[in-house]
mmCIF file of C-alpha atoms in Angstrom:
data_model
loop_
_atom_site.group_PDB
_atom_site.id
_atom_site.type_symbol
_atom_site.label_atom_id
_atom_site.label_comp_id
_atom_site.label_asym_id
_atom_site.label_seq_id
_atom_site.Cartn_x
_atom_site.Cartn_y
_atom_site.Cartn_z
ATOM 1 C CA UNK A 1 51.878 -12.553 7.587
ATOM 2 C CA UNK A 2 48.701 -10.580 6.869
ATOM 3 C CA UNK A 3 45.693 -12.187 5.273
ATOM 4 C CA UNK A 4 43.417 -10.279 2.907
ATOM 5 C CA UNK A 5 39.695 -10.788 2.401
ATOM 6 C CA UNK A 6 37.082 -8.908 0.406
ATOM 7 C CA UNK A 7 33.321 -8.973 0.597
ATOM 8 C CA UNK A 8 30.602 -6.962 -1.106
ATOM 9 C CA UNK A 9 27.183 -5.942 0.135
ATOM 10 C CA UNK A 10 24.499 -5.014 -2.348
ATOM 11 C CA UNK A 11 21.507 -3.118 -0.992
ATOM 12 C CA UNK A 12 18.297 -3.712 -2.840
ATOM 13 C CA UNK A 13 16.588 -0.566 -4.142
ATOM 14 C CA UNK A 14 12.855 -0.720 -4.022
ATOM 15 C CA UNK A 15 10.501 -0.318 -6.900
ATOM 16 C CA UNK A 16 7.033 1.143 -6.557
ATOM 17 C CA UNK A 17 4.155 -0.794 -8.033
ATOM 18 C CA UNK A 18 2.010 0.654 -10.691
ATOM 19 C CA UNK A 19 -1.098 1.661 -8.901
ATOM 20 C CA UNK A 20 -4.234 3.138 -10.386
ATOM 21 C CA UNK A 21 -7.010 4.854 -8.513
ATOM 22 C CA UNK A 22 -9.544 4.814 -11.335
ATOM 23 C CA UNK A 23 -10.650 7.171 -14.073
ATOM 24 C CA UNK A 24 -11.703 10.761 -13.624
ATOM 25 C CA UNK A 25 -15.385 11.570 -13.610
ATOM 26 C CA UNK A 26 -16.464 14.244 -16.064
ATOM 27 C CA UNK A 27 -19.938 14.815 -17.538
ATOM 28 C CA UNK A 28 -20.568 15.936 -21.086
ATOM 29 C CA UNK A 29 -22.463 19.211 -20.805
ATOM 30 C CA UNK A 30 -23.690 21.959 -23.068
ATOM 31 C CA UNK A 31 -21.419 24.864 -22.179
ATOM 32 C CA UNK A 32 -22.766 28.381 -21.990
ATOM 33 C CA UNK A 33 -22.037 31.465 -19.984
ATOM 34 C CA UNK A 34 -24.627 32.523 -17.465
ATOM 35 C CA UNK A 35 -24.915 36.285 -17.939
ATOM 36 C CA UNK A 36 -24.924 37.891 -14.531
ATOM 37 C CA UNK A 37 -22.971 40.422 -12.512
ATOM 38 C CA UNK A 38 -20.113 38.088 -11.558
ATOM 39 C CA UNK A 39 -16.823 39.285 -13.002
ATOM 40 C CA UNK A 40 -14.948 36.308 -14.430
ATOM 41 C CA UNK A 41 -11.805 37.140 -16.372
ATOM 42 C CA UNK A 42 -9.132 35.282 -18.290
ATOM 43 C CA UNK A 43 -6.176 34.331 -16.101
ATOM 44 C CA UNK A 44 -4.193 32.228 -18.534
ATOM 45 C CA UNK A 45 -1.341 34.702 -18.824
ATOM 46 C CA UNK A 46 -0.973 35.427 -15.129
ATOM 47 C CA UNK A 47 1.919 33.927 -13.256
ATOM 48 C CA UNK A 48 0.682 32.536 -9.952
ATOM 49 C CA UNK A 49 3.411 32.094 -7.418
ATOM 50 C CA UNK A 50 3.492 31.417 -3.747
ATOM 51 C CA UNK A 51 6.455 32.840 -1.907
ATOM 52 C CA UNK A 52 7.277 31.405 1.472
ATOM 53 C CA UNK A 53 7.809 34.177 4.014
ATOM 54 C CA UNK A 54 10.755 33.582 6.211
ATOM 55 C CA UNK A 55 13.055 30.591 6.249
ATOM 56 C CA UNK A 56 14.077 28.849 9.440
ATOM 57 C CA UNK A 57 17.645 28.986 10.616
ATOM 58 C CA UNK A 58 19.168 26.386 8.337
ATOM 59 C CA UNK A 59 22.238 25.808 10.405
ATOM 60 C CA UNK A 60 20.271 23.999 13.096
ATOM 61 C CA UNK A 61 18.589 21.815 10.471
ATOM 62 C CA UNK A 62 21.845 20.855 8.830
ATOM 63 C CA UNK A 63 23.444 20.137 12.173
ATOM 64 C CA UNK A 64 20.644 17.689 12.975
ATOM 65 C CA UNK A 65 21.320 15.869 9.740
ATOM 66 C CA UNK A 66 24.991 15.344 10.448
ATOM 67 C CA UNK A 67 24.861 15.258 14.219
ATOM 68 C CA UNK A 68 26.738 12.354 15.775
ATOM 69 C CA UNK A 69 27.605 11.508 19.300
ATOM 70 C CA UNK A 70 30.766 12.715 20.992
ATOM 71 C CA UNK A 71 32.548 9.415 20.481
ATOM 72 C CA UNK A 72 32.349 9.614 16.690
ATOM 73 C CA UNK A 73 32.713 13.382 16.245
ATOM 74 C CA UNK A 74 36.457 13.041 16.605
ATOM 75 C CA UNK A 75 37.552 9.575 15.619
ATOM 76 C CA UNK A 76 40.580 8.049 17.340
ATOM 77 C CA UNK A 77 43.316 6.679 15.118
ATOM 78 C CA UNK A 78 42.421 3.193 16.351
ATOM 79 C CA UNK A 79 39.151 1.544 17.406
ATOM 80 C CA UNK A 80 39.122 -1.324 19.879
ATOM 81 C CA UNK A 81 35.544 -2.651 20.126
ATOM 82 C CA UNK A 82 32.424 -3.312 18.080
ATOM 83 C CA UNK A 83 30.836 -0.180 19.540
ATOM 84 C CA UNK A 84 33.835 1.967 18.599
ATOM 85 C CA UNK A 85 33.862 0.432 15.139
ATOM 86 C CA UNK A 86 30.148 1.225 14.773
ATOM 87 C CA UNK A 87 30.887 4.818 15.833
ATOM 88 C CA UNK A 88 33.471 5.008 13.069
ATOM 89 C CA UNK A 89 31.146 3.631 10.385
ATOM 90 C CA UNK A 90 28.375 6.005 11.460
ATOM 91 C CA UNK A 91 30.826 8.909 11.400
ATOM 92 C CA UNK A 92 31.504 8.316 7.705
ATOM 93 C CA UNK A 93 27.950 7.301 6.737
ATOM 94 C CA UNK A 94 26.485 10.460 8.267
ATOM 95 C CA UNK A 95 28.859 12.552 6.154
ATOM 96 C CA UNK A 96 28.069 10.594 2.984
ATOM 97 C CA UNK A 97 31.759 9.719 2.545
ATOM 98 C CA UNK A 98 32.426 7.158 -0.154
ATOM 99 C CA UNK A 99 35.962 5.948 0.610
ATOM 100 C CA UNK A 100 37.451 5.579 4.076
ATOM 101 C CA UNK A 101 39.710 3.375 6.153
ATOM 102 C CA UNK A 102 39.367 2.288 9.792
ATOM 103 C CA UNK A 103 42.145 0.765 11.916
ATOM 104 C CA UNK A 104 40.814 -1.892 14.280
ATOM 105 C CA UNK A 105 42.970 -3.154 17.148
ATOM 106 C CA UNK A 106 41.814 -6.303 18.924
ATOM 107 C CA UNK A 107 41.252 -9.979 18.399
ATOM 108 C CA UNK A 108 40.489 -10.710 14.748
ATOM 109 C CA UNK A 109 39.440 -14.336 15.217
ATOM 110 C CA UNK A 110 35.875 -13.325 14.274
ATOM 111 C CA UNK A 111 36.676 -10.209 12.250
ATOM 112 C CA UNK A 112 34.000 -10.662 9.566
ATOM 113 C CA UNK A 113 31.257 -10.967 12.173
ATOM 114 C CA UNK A 114 32.691 -7.983 14.081
ATOM 115 C CA UNK A 115 32.490 -5.827 10.957
ATOM 116 C CA UNK A 116 28.970 -7.011 10.138
ATOM 117 C CA UNK A 117 27.764 -6.242 13.666
ATOM 118 C CA UNK A 118 29.354 -2.806 13.596
ATOM 119 C CA UNK A 119 27.795 -1.922 10.229
ATOM 120 C CA UNK A 120 24.351 -3.117 11.350
ATOM 121 C CA UNK A 121 24.594 -1.089 14.548
ATOM 122 C CA UNK A 122 25.754 2.006 12.658
ATOM 123 C CA UNK A 123 23.002 1.865 10.026
ATOM 124 C CA UNK A 124 20.283 1.257 12.626
ATOM 125 C CA UNK A 125 21.001 4.619 14.279
ATOM 126 C CA UNK A 126 19.395 6.671 11.494
ATOM 127 C CA UNK A 127 16.822 5.253 9.102
ATOM 128 C CA UNK A 128 17.151 8.242 6.787
ATOM 129 C CA UNK A 129 20.818 7.425 6.241
ATOM 130 C CA UNK A 130 20.109 3.694 6.089
ATOM 131 C CA UNK A 131 17.491 4.237 3.399
ATOM 132 C CA UNK A 132 20.014 6.064 1.224
ATOM 133 C CA UNK A 133 22.778 3.463 1.433
ATOM 134 C CA UNK A 134 23.565 1.676 -1.838
ATOM 135 C CA UNK A 135 26.387 -0.665 -2.879
ATOM 136 C CA UNK A 136 29.163 -1.296 -0.376
ATOM 137 C CA UNK A 137 32.557 -2.952 -0.819
ATOM 138 C CA UNK A 138 34.627 -3.804 2.255
ATOM 139 C CA UNK A 139 38.220 -5.018 2.144
ATOM 140 C CA UNK A 140 40.338 -5.822 5.165
ATOM 141 C CA UNK A 141 43.859 -6.940 5.897
ATOM 142 C CA UNK A 142 44.380 -8.499 9.289
ATOM 143 C CA UNK A 143 46.722 -10.222 11.645
ATOM 144 C CA UNK A 144 46.025 -11.790 15.023
ATOM 145 C CA UNK A 145 45.372 -8.480 16.840
ATOM 146 C CA UNK A 146 45.151 -5.924 14.061
ATOM 147 C CA UNK A 147 42.967 -5.146 11.023
ATOM 148 C CA UNK A 148 42.896 -2.371 8.441
ATOM 149 C CA UNK A 149 39.386 -2.016 7.055
ATOM 150 C CA UNK A 150 38.910 -0.225 3.732
ATOM 151 C CA UNK A 151 35.401 0.716 2.657
ATOM 152 C CA UNK A 152 33.935 1.847 -0.668
ATOM 153 C CA UNK A 153 30.390 2.986 0.195
ATOM 154 C CA UNK A 154 27.938 4.270 -2.421
ATOM 155 C CA UNK A 155 24.794 6.279 -1.664
ATOM 156 C CA UNK A 156 21.587 7.320 -3.400
ATOM 157 C CA UNK A 157 22.550 10.903 -2.570
ATOM 158 C CA UNK A 158 25.596 13.062 -1.829
ATOM 159 C CA UNK A 159 26.539 15.925 0.539
ATOM 160 C CA UNK A 160 25.587 18.640 -1.964
ATOM 161 C CA UNK A 161 22.162 17.123 -2.575
ATOM 162 C CA UNK A 162 21.557 16.683 1.145
ATOM 163 C CA UNK A 163 22.362 20.343 1.753
ATOM 164 C CA UNK A 164 19.632 21.220 -0.743
ATOM 165 C CA UNK A 165 17.237 18.778 0.940
ATOM 166 C CA UNK A 166 17.888 20.411 4.325
ATOM 167 C CA UNK A 167 17.344 23.897 2.921
ATOM 168 C CA UNK A 168 14.170 22.939 1.046
ATOM 169 C CA UNK A 169 12.660 21.089 4.012
ATOM 170 C CA UNK A 170 13.432 24.057 6.277
ATOM 171 C CA UNK A 171 11.663 26.333 3.794
ATOM 172 C CA UNK A 172 8.601 24.080 3.564
ATOM 173 C CA UNK A 173 8.264 23.706 7.326
ATOM 174 C CA UNK A 174 8.722 27.439 7.910
ATOM 175 C CA UNK A 175 5.143 27.846 6.630
ATOM 176 C CA UNK A 176 3.717 26.086 9.706
ATOM 177 C CA UNK A 177 4.041 26.376 13.473
ATOM 178 C CA UNK A 178 4.438 22.868 14.922
ATOM 179 C CA UNK A 179 3.672 24.209 18.402
ATOM 180 C CA UNK A 180 0.083 24.929 17.354
ATOM 181 C CA UNK A 181 -0.483 21.731 15.348
ATOM 182 C CA UNK A 182 -1.801 18.376 16.484
ATOM 183 C CA UNK A 183 0.001 15.178 15.449
ATOM 184 C CA UNK A 184 -2.832 14.540 12.985
ATOM 185 C CA UNK A 185 -2.352 17.967 11.387
ATOM 186 C CA UNK A 186 1.403 17.457 11.104
ATOM 187 C CA UNK A 187 1.024 14.103 9.371
ATOM 188 C CA UNK A 188 -1.658 15.470 7.044
ATOM 189 C CA UNK A 189 0.498 18.486 6.186
ATOM 190 C CA UNK A 190 3.432 16.273 5.186
ATOM 191 C CA UNK A 191 1.259 13.778 3.294
ATOM 192 C CA UNK A 192 -0.522 16.552 1.405
ATOM 193 C CA UNK A 193 2.654 18.425 0.549
ATOM 194 C CA UNK A 194 4.399 15.366 -0.860
ATOM 195 C CA UNK A 195 1.367 14.189 -2.845
ATOM 196 C CA UNK A 196 0.604 17.633 -4.288
ATOM 197 C CA UNK A 197 4.179 18.355 -5.270
ATOM 198 C CA UNK A 198 5.325 14.953 -6.548
ATOM 199 C CA UNK A 199 4.567 12.846 -9.585
ATOM 200 C CA UNK A 200 5.475 9.182 -9.356
ATOM 201 C CA UNK A 201 8.271 8.673 -11.859
ATOM 202 C CA UNK A 202 11.560 6.871 -12.343
ATOM 203 C CA UNK A 203 12.662 9.515 -14.866
ATOM 204 C CA UNK A 204 14.493 11.874 -12.514
ATOM 205 C CA UNK A 205 17.988 13.293 -12.926
ATOM 206 C CA UNK A 206 18.980 12.207 -9.421
ATOM 207 C CA UNK A 207 18.182 8.753 -8.064
ATOM 208 C CA UNK A 208 14.363 8.462 -8.006
ATOM 209 C CA UNK A 209 14.811 6.448 -4.799
ATOM 210 C CA UNK A 210 16.203 9.478 -2.942
ATOM 211 C CA UNK A 211 14.463 12.162 -0.929
ATOM 212 C CA UNK A 212 16.396 14.698 -3.025
ATOM 213 C CA UNK A 213 14.639 13.706 -6.260
ATOM 214 C CA UNK A 214 11.228 14.034 -4.607
ATOM 215 C CA UNK A 215 11.776 17.388 -2.903
ATOM 216 C CA UNK A 216 13.960 19.010 -5.577
ATOM 217 C CA UNK A 217 12.638 17.606 -8.854
ATOM 218 C CA UNK A 218 9.108 16.702 -7.818
ATOM 219 C CA UNK A 219 9.665 13.165 -9.096
ATOM 220 C CA UNK A 220 10.475 9.863 -7.455
ATOM 221 C CA UNK A 221 9.364 6.413 -6.374
ATOM 222 C CA UNK A 222 8.149 4.948 -3.090
ATOM 223 C CA UNK A 223 11.550 4.945 -1.395
ATOM 224 C CA UNK A 224 12.040 8.662 -2.045
ATOM 225 C CA UNK A 225 8.471 9.454 -0.930
ATOM 226 C CA UNK A 226 8.905 7.568 2.349
ATOM 227 C CA UNK A 227 12.383 8.924 3.124
ATOM 228 C CA UNK A 228 11.265 12.518 2.597
ATOM 229 C CA UNK A 229 8.188 11.906 4.770
ATOM 230 C CA UNK A 230 10.462 10.429 7.444
ATOM 231 C CA UNK A 231 12.694 13.497 7.461
ATOM 232 C CA UNK A 232 9.861 16.050 7.445
ATOM 233 C CA UNK A 233 7.813 14.316 10.139
ATOM 234 C CA UNK A 234 10.785 13.831 12.439
ATOM 235 C CA UNK A 235 11.601 17.522 12.171
ATOM 236 C CA UNK A 236 7.991 18.312 13.096
ATOM 237 C CA UNK A 237 8.426 16.167 16.207
ATOM 238 C CA UNK A 238 6.387 13.161 15.040
ATOM 239 C CA UNK A 239 7.930 9.782 15.860
ATOM 240 C CA UNK A 240 8.232 8.029 12.507
ATOM 241 C CA UNK A 241 9.583 4.753 11.112
ATOM 242 C CA UNK A 242 10.720 3.911 7.583
ATOM 243 C CA UNK A 243 9.137 0.588 6.597
ATOM 244 C CA UNK A 244 10.405 -1.796 3.931
ATOM 245 C CA UNK A 245 8.046 -4.464 2.675
ATOM 246 C CA UNK A 246 6.350 -5.800 -0.431
ATOM 247 C CA UNK A 247 3.214 -5.341 -2.493
ATOM 248 C CA UNK A 248 1.871 -7.359 -5.403
ATOM 249 C CA UNK A 249 4.533 -6.072 -7.815
ATOM 250 C CA UNK A 250 7.555 -6.400 -5.517
ATOM 251 C CA UNK A 251 9.462 -4.250 -3.027
ATOM 252 C CA UNK A 252 7.809 -1.199 -1.529
ATOM 253 C CA UNK A 253 8.445 1.408 1.186
ATOM 254 C CA UNK A 254 6.182 3.498 3.408
ATOM 255 C CA UNK A 255 6.065 4.871 6.975
ATOM 256 C CA UNK A 256 4.708 4.168 10.416
ATOM 257 C CA UNK A 257 3.811 7.281 12.406
ATOM 258 C CA UNK A 258 2.884 7.780 16.038
ATOM 259 C CA UNK A 259 -0.157 10.033 16.453
ATOM 260 C CA UNK A 260 -1.275 10.825 19.994
ATOM 261 C CA UNK A 261 0.589 7.796 21.297
ATOM 262 C CA UNK A 262 -0.746 5.297 18.737
ATOM 263 C CA UNK A 263 1.025 3.867 15.691
ATOM 264 C CA UNK A 264 -0.525 4.069 12.211
ATOM 265 C CA UNK A 265 0.613 3.287 8.678
ATOM 266 C CA UNK A 266 1.125 6.101 6.169
ATOM 267 C CA UNK A 267 1.790 5.346 2.496
ATOM 268 C CA UNK A 268 2.283 8.688 0.748
ATOM 269 C CA UNK A 269 3.066 6.931 -2.540
ATOM 270 C CA UNK A 270 -0.238 5.104 -2.667
ATOM 271 C CA UNK A 271 -2.029 8.273 -1.552
ATOM 272 C CA UNK A 272 -0.733 9.897 -4.762
ATOM 273 C CA UNK A 273 -3.023 9.017 -7.695
ATOM 274 C CA UNK A 274 -1.379 7.530 -10.785
ATOM 275 C CA UNK A 275 -1.348 9.085 -13.315
ATOM 276 C CA UNK A 276 -0.682 12.277 -11.399
ATOM 277 C CA UNK A 277 -3.743 14.456 -10.730
ATOM 278 C CA UNK A 278 -2.073 17.611 -9.440
ATOM 279 C CA UNK A 279 -3.593 18.732 -6.160
ATOM 280 C CA UNK A 280 -5.862 15.701 -5.842
ATOM 281 C CA UNK A 281 -5.014 13.624 -2.769
ATOM 282 C CA UNK A 282 -6.237 10.203 -1.762
ATOM 283 C CA UNK A 283 -6.377 9.134 1.888
ATOM 284 C CA UNK A 284 -6.852 5.394 1.339
ATOM 285 C CA UNK A 285 -3.511 4.760 3.072
ATOM 286 C CA UNK A 286 -3.563 7.552 5.635
ATOM 287 C CA UNK A 287 -3.343 6.563 9.322
ATOM 288 C CA UNK A 288 -4.582 2.996 8.904
ATOM 289 C CA UNK A 289 -3.908 -0.039 11.088
ATOM 290 C CA UNK A 290 -2.098 -3.323 10.468
ATOM 291 C CA UNK A 291 -5.272 -5.217 9.546
ATOM 292 C CA UNK A 292 -6.166 -2.771 6.802
ATOM 293 C CA UNK A 293 -2.579 -2.481 5.565
ATOM 294 C CA UNK A 294 -2.163 -6.250 5.344
ATOM 295 C CA UNK A 295 -4.871 -6.442 2.681
ATOM 296 C CA UNK A 296 -2.295 -5.432 0.042
ATOM 297 C CA UNK A 297 1.031 -4.849 1.864
ATOM 298 C CA UNK A 298 3.369 -7.335 3.562
ATOM 299 C CA UNK A 299 6.282 -6.621 5.897
ATOM 300 C CA UNK A 300 8.219 -8.336 8.685
ATOM 301 C CA UNK A 301 5.905 -7.256 11.472
ATOM 302 C CA UNK A 302 8.318 -8.250 14.254
ATOM 303 C CA UNK A 303 10.683 -5.519 13.053
ATOM 304 C CA UNK A 304 8.183 -2.699 13.553
ATOM 305 C CA UNK A 305 5.643 -1.416 16.106
ATOM 306 C CA UNK A 306 2.124 -2.791 15.900
ATOM 307 C CA UNK A 307 -0.708 -0.565 14.708
ATOM 308 C CA UNK A 308 -4.175 -1.553 15.904
ATOM 309 C CA UNK A 309 -6.118 1.715 16.334
ATOM 310 C CA UNK A 310 -9.021 2.525 13.994
ATOM 311 C CA UNK A 311 -9.606 6.139 15.038
ATOM 312 C CA UNK A 312 -8.906 7.583 11.598
ATOM 313 C CA UNK A 313 -10.599 4.904 9.502
ATOM 314 C CA UNK A 314 -13.019 7.594 8.291
ATOM 315 C CA UNK A 315 -10.197 9.130 6.213
ATOM 316 C CA UNK A 316 -10.613 6.373 3.613
ATOM 317 C CA UNK A 317 -13.800 8.062 2.400
ATOM 318 C CA UNK A 318 -12.154 11.487 2.046
ATOM 319 C CA UNK A 319 -11.346 13.009 -1.347
ATOM 320 C CA UNK A 320 -10.759 16.645 -2.410
ATOM 321 C CA UNK A 321 -10.465 17.731 1.225
ATOM 322 C CA UNK A 322 -10.622 21.337 2.419
ATOM 323 C CA UNK A 323 -10.184 22.284 6.096
ATOM 324 C CA UNK A 324 -11.671 25.268 7.902
ATOM 325 C CA UNK A 325 -12.923 26.041 11.419
ATOM 326 C CA UNK A 326 -12.128 22.576 12.786
ATOM 327 C CA UNK A 327 -13.943 20.719 10.001
ATOM 328 C CA UNK A 328 -12.726 18.882 6.945
ATOM 329 C CA UNK A 329 -15.048 19.292 3.959
ATOM 330 C CA UNK A 330 -14.710 16.542 1.378
ATOM 331 C CA UNK A 331 -16.117 14.526 -1.479
ATOM 332 C CA UNK A 332 -17.307 11.269 0.077
ATOM 333 C CA UNK A 333 -16.049 8.416 -2.124
ATOM 334 C CA UNK A 334 -18.268 5.991 -0.186
ATOM 335 C CA UNK A 335 -21.459 7.988 -0.840
ATOM 336 C CA UNK A 336 -21.447 8.898 -4.527
ATOM 337 C CA UNK A 337 -18.950 11.762 -3.967
ATOM 338 C CA UNK A 338 -21.521 13.910 -2.156
ATOM 339 C CA UNK A 339 -20.223 16.889 -0.188
ATOM 340 C CA UNK A 340 -19.651 15.948 3.478
ATOM 341 C CA UNK A 341 -17.811 17.358 6.443
ATOM 342 C CA UNK A 342 -16.090 15.632 9.368
ATOM 343 C CA UNK A 343 -14.584 16.676 12.668
ATOM 344 C CA UNK A 344 -11.147 14.979 12.586
ATOM 345 C CA UNK A 345 -10.972 14.873 16.374
ATOM 346 C CA UNK A 346 -14.247 12.995 16.838
ATOM 347 C CA UNK A 347 -14.550 11.281 13.461
ATOM 348 C CA UNK A 348 -18.207 12.323 13.266
ATOM 349 C CA UNK A 349 -19.288 12.953 9.653
ATOM 350 C CA UNK A 350 -22.375 14.632 8.236
ATOM 351 C CA UNK A 351 -23.705 15.389 4.770
ATOM 352 C CA UNK A 352 -23.556 19.053 3.722
ATOM 353 C CA UNK A 353 -25.516 18.805 0.456
ATOM 354 C CA UNK A 354 -26.801 16.254 -2.024
ATOM 355 C CA UNK A 355 -24.546 17.706 -4.711
ATOM 356 C CA UNK A 356 -21.561 15.686 -5.905
ATOM 357 C CA UNK A 357 -18.506 17.837 -5.230
ATOM 358 C CA UNK A 358 -14.904 17.811 -6.379
ATOM 359 C CA UNK A 359 -12.038 20.361 -6.320
ATOM 360 C CA UNK A 360 -13.357 21.830 -3.073
ATOM 361 C CA UNK A 361 -11.831 25.121 -1.861
ATOM 362 C CA UNK A 362 -13.026 27.879 0.428
ATOM 363 C CA UNK A 363 -12.923 31.549 1.308
ATOM 364 C CA UNK A 364 -14.483 32.962 4.462
ATOM 365 C CA UNK A 365 -17.829 31.260 5.124
ATOM 366 C CA UNK A 366 -18.151 29.986 1.563
ATOM 367 C CA UNK A 367 -17.122 26.779 -0.165
ATOM 368 C CA UNK A 368 -16.555 26.536 -3.918
ATOM 369 C CA UNK A 369 -16.535 23.308 -5.914
ATOM 370 C CA UNK A 370 -17.167 21.600 -9.234
ATOM 371 C CA UNK A 371 -20.752 20.355 -9.060
ATOM 372 C CA UNK A 372 -20.862 16.970 -10.760
ATOM 373 C CA UNK A 373 -24.574 16.698 -10.071
ATOM 374 C CA UNK A 374 -24.985 19.617 -12.443
ATOM 375 C CA UNK A 375 -22.554 19.611 -15.356
ATOM 376 C CA UNK A 376 -19.438 20.129 -13.217
ATOM 377 C CA UNK A 377 -20.504 23.782 -13.012
ATOM 378 C CA UNK A 378 -18.822 26.142 -10.576
ATOM 379 C CA UNK A 379 -20.941 26.166 -7.415
ATOM 380 C CA UNK A 380 -20.772 27.897 -4.052
ATOM 381 C CA UNK A 381 -22.374 26.996 -0.715
ATOM 382 C CA UNK A 382 -22.132 28.247 2.863
ATOM 383 C CA UNK A 383 -20.074 26.061 5.182
ATOM 384 C CA UNK A 384 -23.277 25.337 7.119
ATOM 385 C CA UNK A 385 -24.865 23.854 3.989
ATOM 386 C CA UNK A 386 -27.149 26.754 3.075
ATOM 387 C CA UNK A 387 -27.447 29.147 0.126
ATOM 388 C CA UNK A 388 -26.132 26.804 -2.547
ATOM 389 C CA UNK A 389 -26.024 28.373 -6.013
ATOM 390 C CA UNK A 390 -24.333 27.979 -9.401
ATOM 391 C CA UNK A 391 -21.867 30.723 -10.305
ATOM 392 C CA UNK A 392 -20.596 29.690 -13.716
ATOM 393 C CA UNK A 393 -22.368 27.318 -16.071
ATOM 394 C CA UNK A 394 -19.353 25.714 -17.668
ATOM 395 C CA UNK A 395 -17.389 22.626 -16.669
ATOM 396 C CA UNK A 396 -14.648 23.682 -14.222
ATOM 397 C CA UNK A 397 -11.857 21.910 -12.383
ATOM 398 C CA UNK A 398 -8.574 22.499 -10.515
ATOM 399 C CA UNK A 399 -9.963 25.224 -8.273
ATOM 400 C CA UNK A 400 -7.657 27.222 -5.991
ATOM 401 C CA UNK A 401 -7.807 30.502 -4.079
ATOM 402 C CA UNK A 402 -5.015 33.053 -4.099
ATOM 403 C CA UNK A 403 -4.769 36.780 -3.317
ATOM 404 C CA UNK A 404 -8.528 37.228 -3.003
ATOM 405 C CA UNK A 405 -9.341 35.475 -6.280
ATOM 406 C CA UNK A 406 -10.827 32.099 -7.126
ATOM 407 C CA UNK A 407 -8.958 30.462 -10.014
ATOM 408 C CA UNK A 408 -10.330 27.543 -12.004
ATOM 409 C CA UNK A 409 -9.702 25.716 -15.269
ATOM 410 C CA UNK A 410 -12.272 25.621 -18.069
ATOM 411 C CA UNK A 411 -12.188 24.225 -21.617
ATOM 412 C CA UNK A 412 -11.289 27.775 -22.667
ATOM 413 C CA UNK A 413 -8.374 28.081 -20.251
ATOM 414 C CA UNK A 414 -7.680 29.382 -16.755
ATOM 415 C CA UNK A 415 -10.211 31.850 -15.356
ATOM 416 C CA UNK A 416 -10.407 33.924 -12.202
ATOM 417 C CA UNK A 417 -13.153 35.490 -10.138
ATOM 418 C CA UNK A 418 -12.813 38.117 -7.419
ATOM 419 C CA UNK A 419 -13.994 36.966 -3.977
ATOM 420 C CA UNK A 420 -15.664 39.191 -1.429
#
């Protein structure tokens, strides 16, 4: 006579803490237009779009997402070991299937433990899948040498959403050539993309804990941030871990990344200022070690690689970064937001000017920024620190360069200026 037993597994979904990076710095200034030969025109009605040229072959990307080993690609009608049972679970998990049945043939004297071991082995094969698992209900009927296992598995995503994730990630990564990028550049690219294009929010149509919500809706919480970073970095060839831990408000998720053979922590969520500040990126939690991370994060350290290197500790002082010719130009948060530059390979920093700079962009040999030492006026300076001058005597912010023009926001709206 068969016995029947049911058990339920509930996976805890993480919640991101509220995290503030401080208030914005703006000076009250008398606004007036400096009459000169610079042509500055209204750009409020222009539609600024960036079209990615060329999309990678999506079939290879999708195949990576659902790739499984030869044992689980064609499931036998019966499985006879923990390993085979794990293959079966992974087969269904990797296809985001919600209801399935597995026929196990073998001793059932320890059937509950056998199922638990198989599920743990299956989920450990792919952290991206593991991070998207939600509620699970397992029922099984068994005799002495036979068990029918029925599974109701819920996910934070579905096959249709994952197809969109694969396509969108392929499009994003088509803009870069990983063969010409260092590990540092790959990690920075992913961090910057996610921060610039995401606002921390639980108000998404899809689960805010999913990578889909972050990449498709531009909204999400820490779990979605970290899972998308995991997927993007792995596809760029960077060894990456998905980390689950806690902060002062509860559960949290982030990543560990291996850069030039050394492990570092990367918290894209806490690098994204709250409330959202558009293209502004913090690097307080960019390539830091265990000691620094432990100041406000906790995790089961035995479950993850150790991170002890301090090579990129200088990134904590970086704000409003702009990269050109092997240097990163930035507003130094540890020196009154003065304009600095650093060589990321050596970590050697130097002051460029005594002006306080934000919203730094560049074109050719020139840098452009909001000069908070002088009314937040639009200012330009050579990359070597010479020929600094004010271009527009009105408070400006949100600078960006596109199609040979410098765009910036003013109290009167979006403006543009032709660049030489």
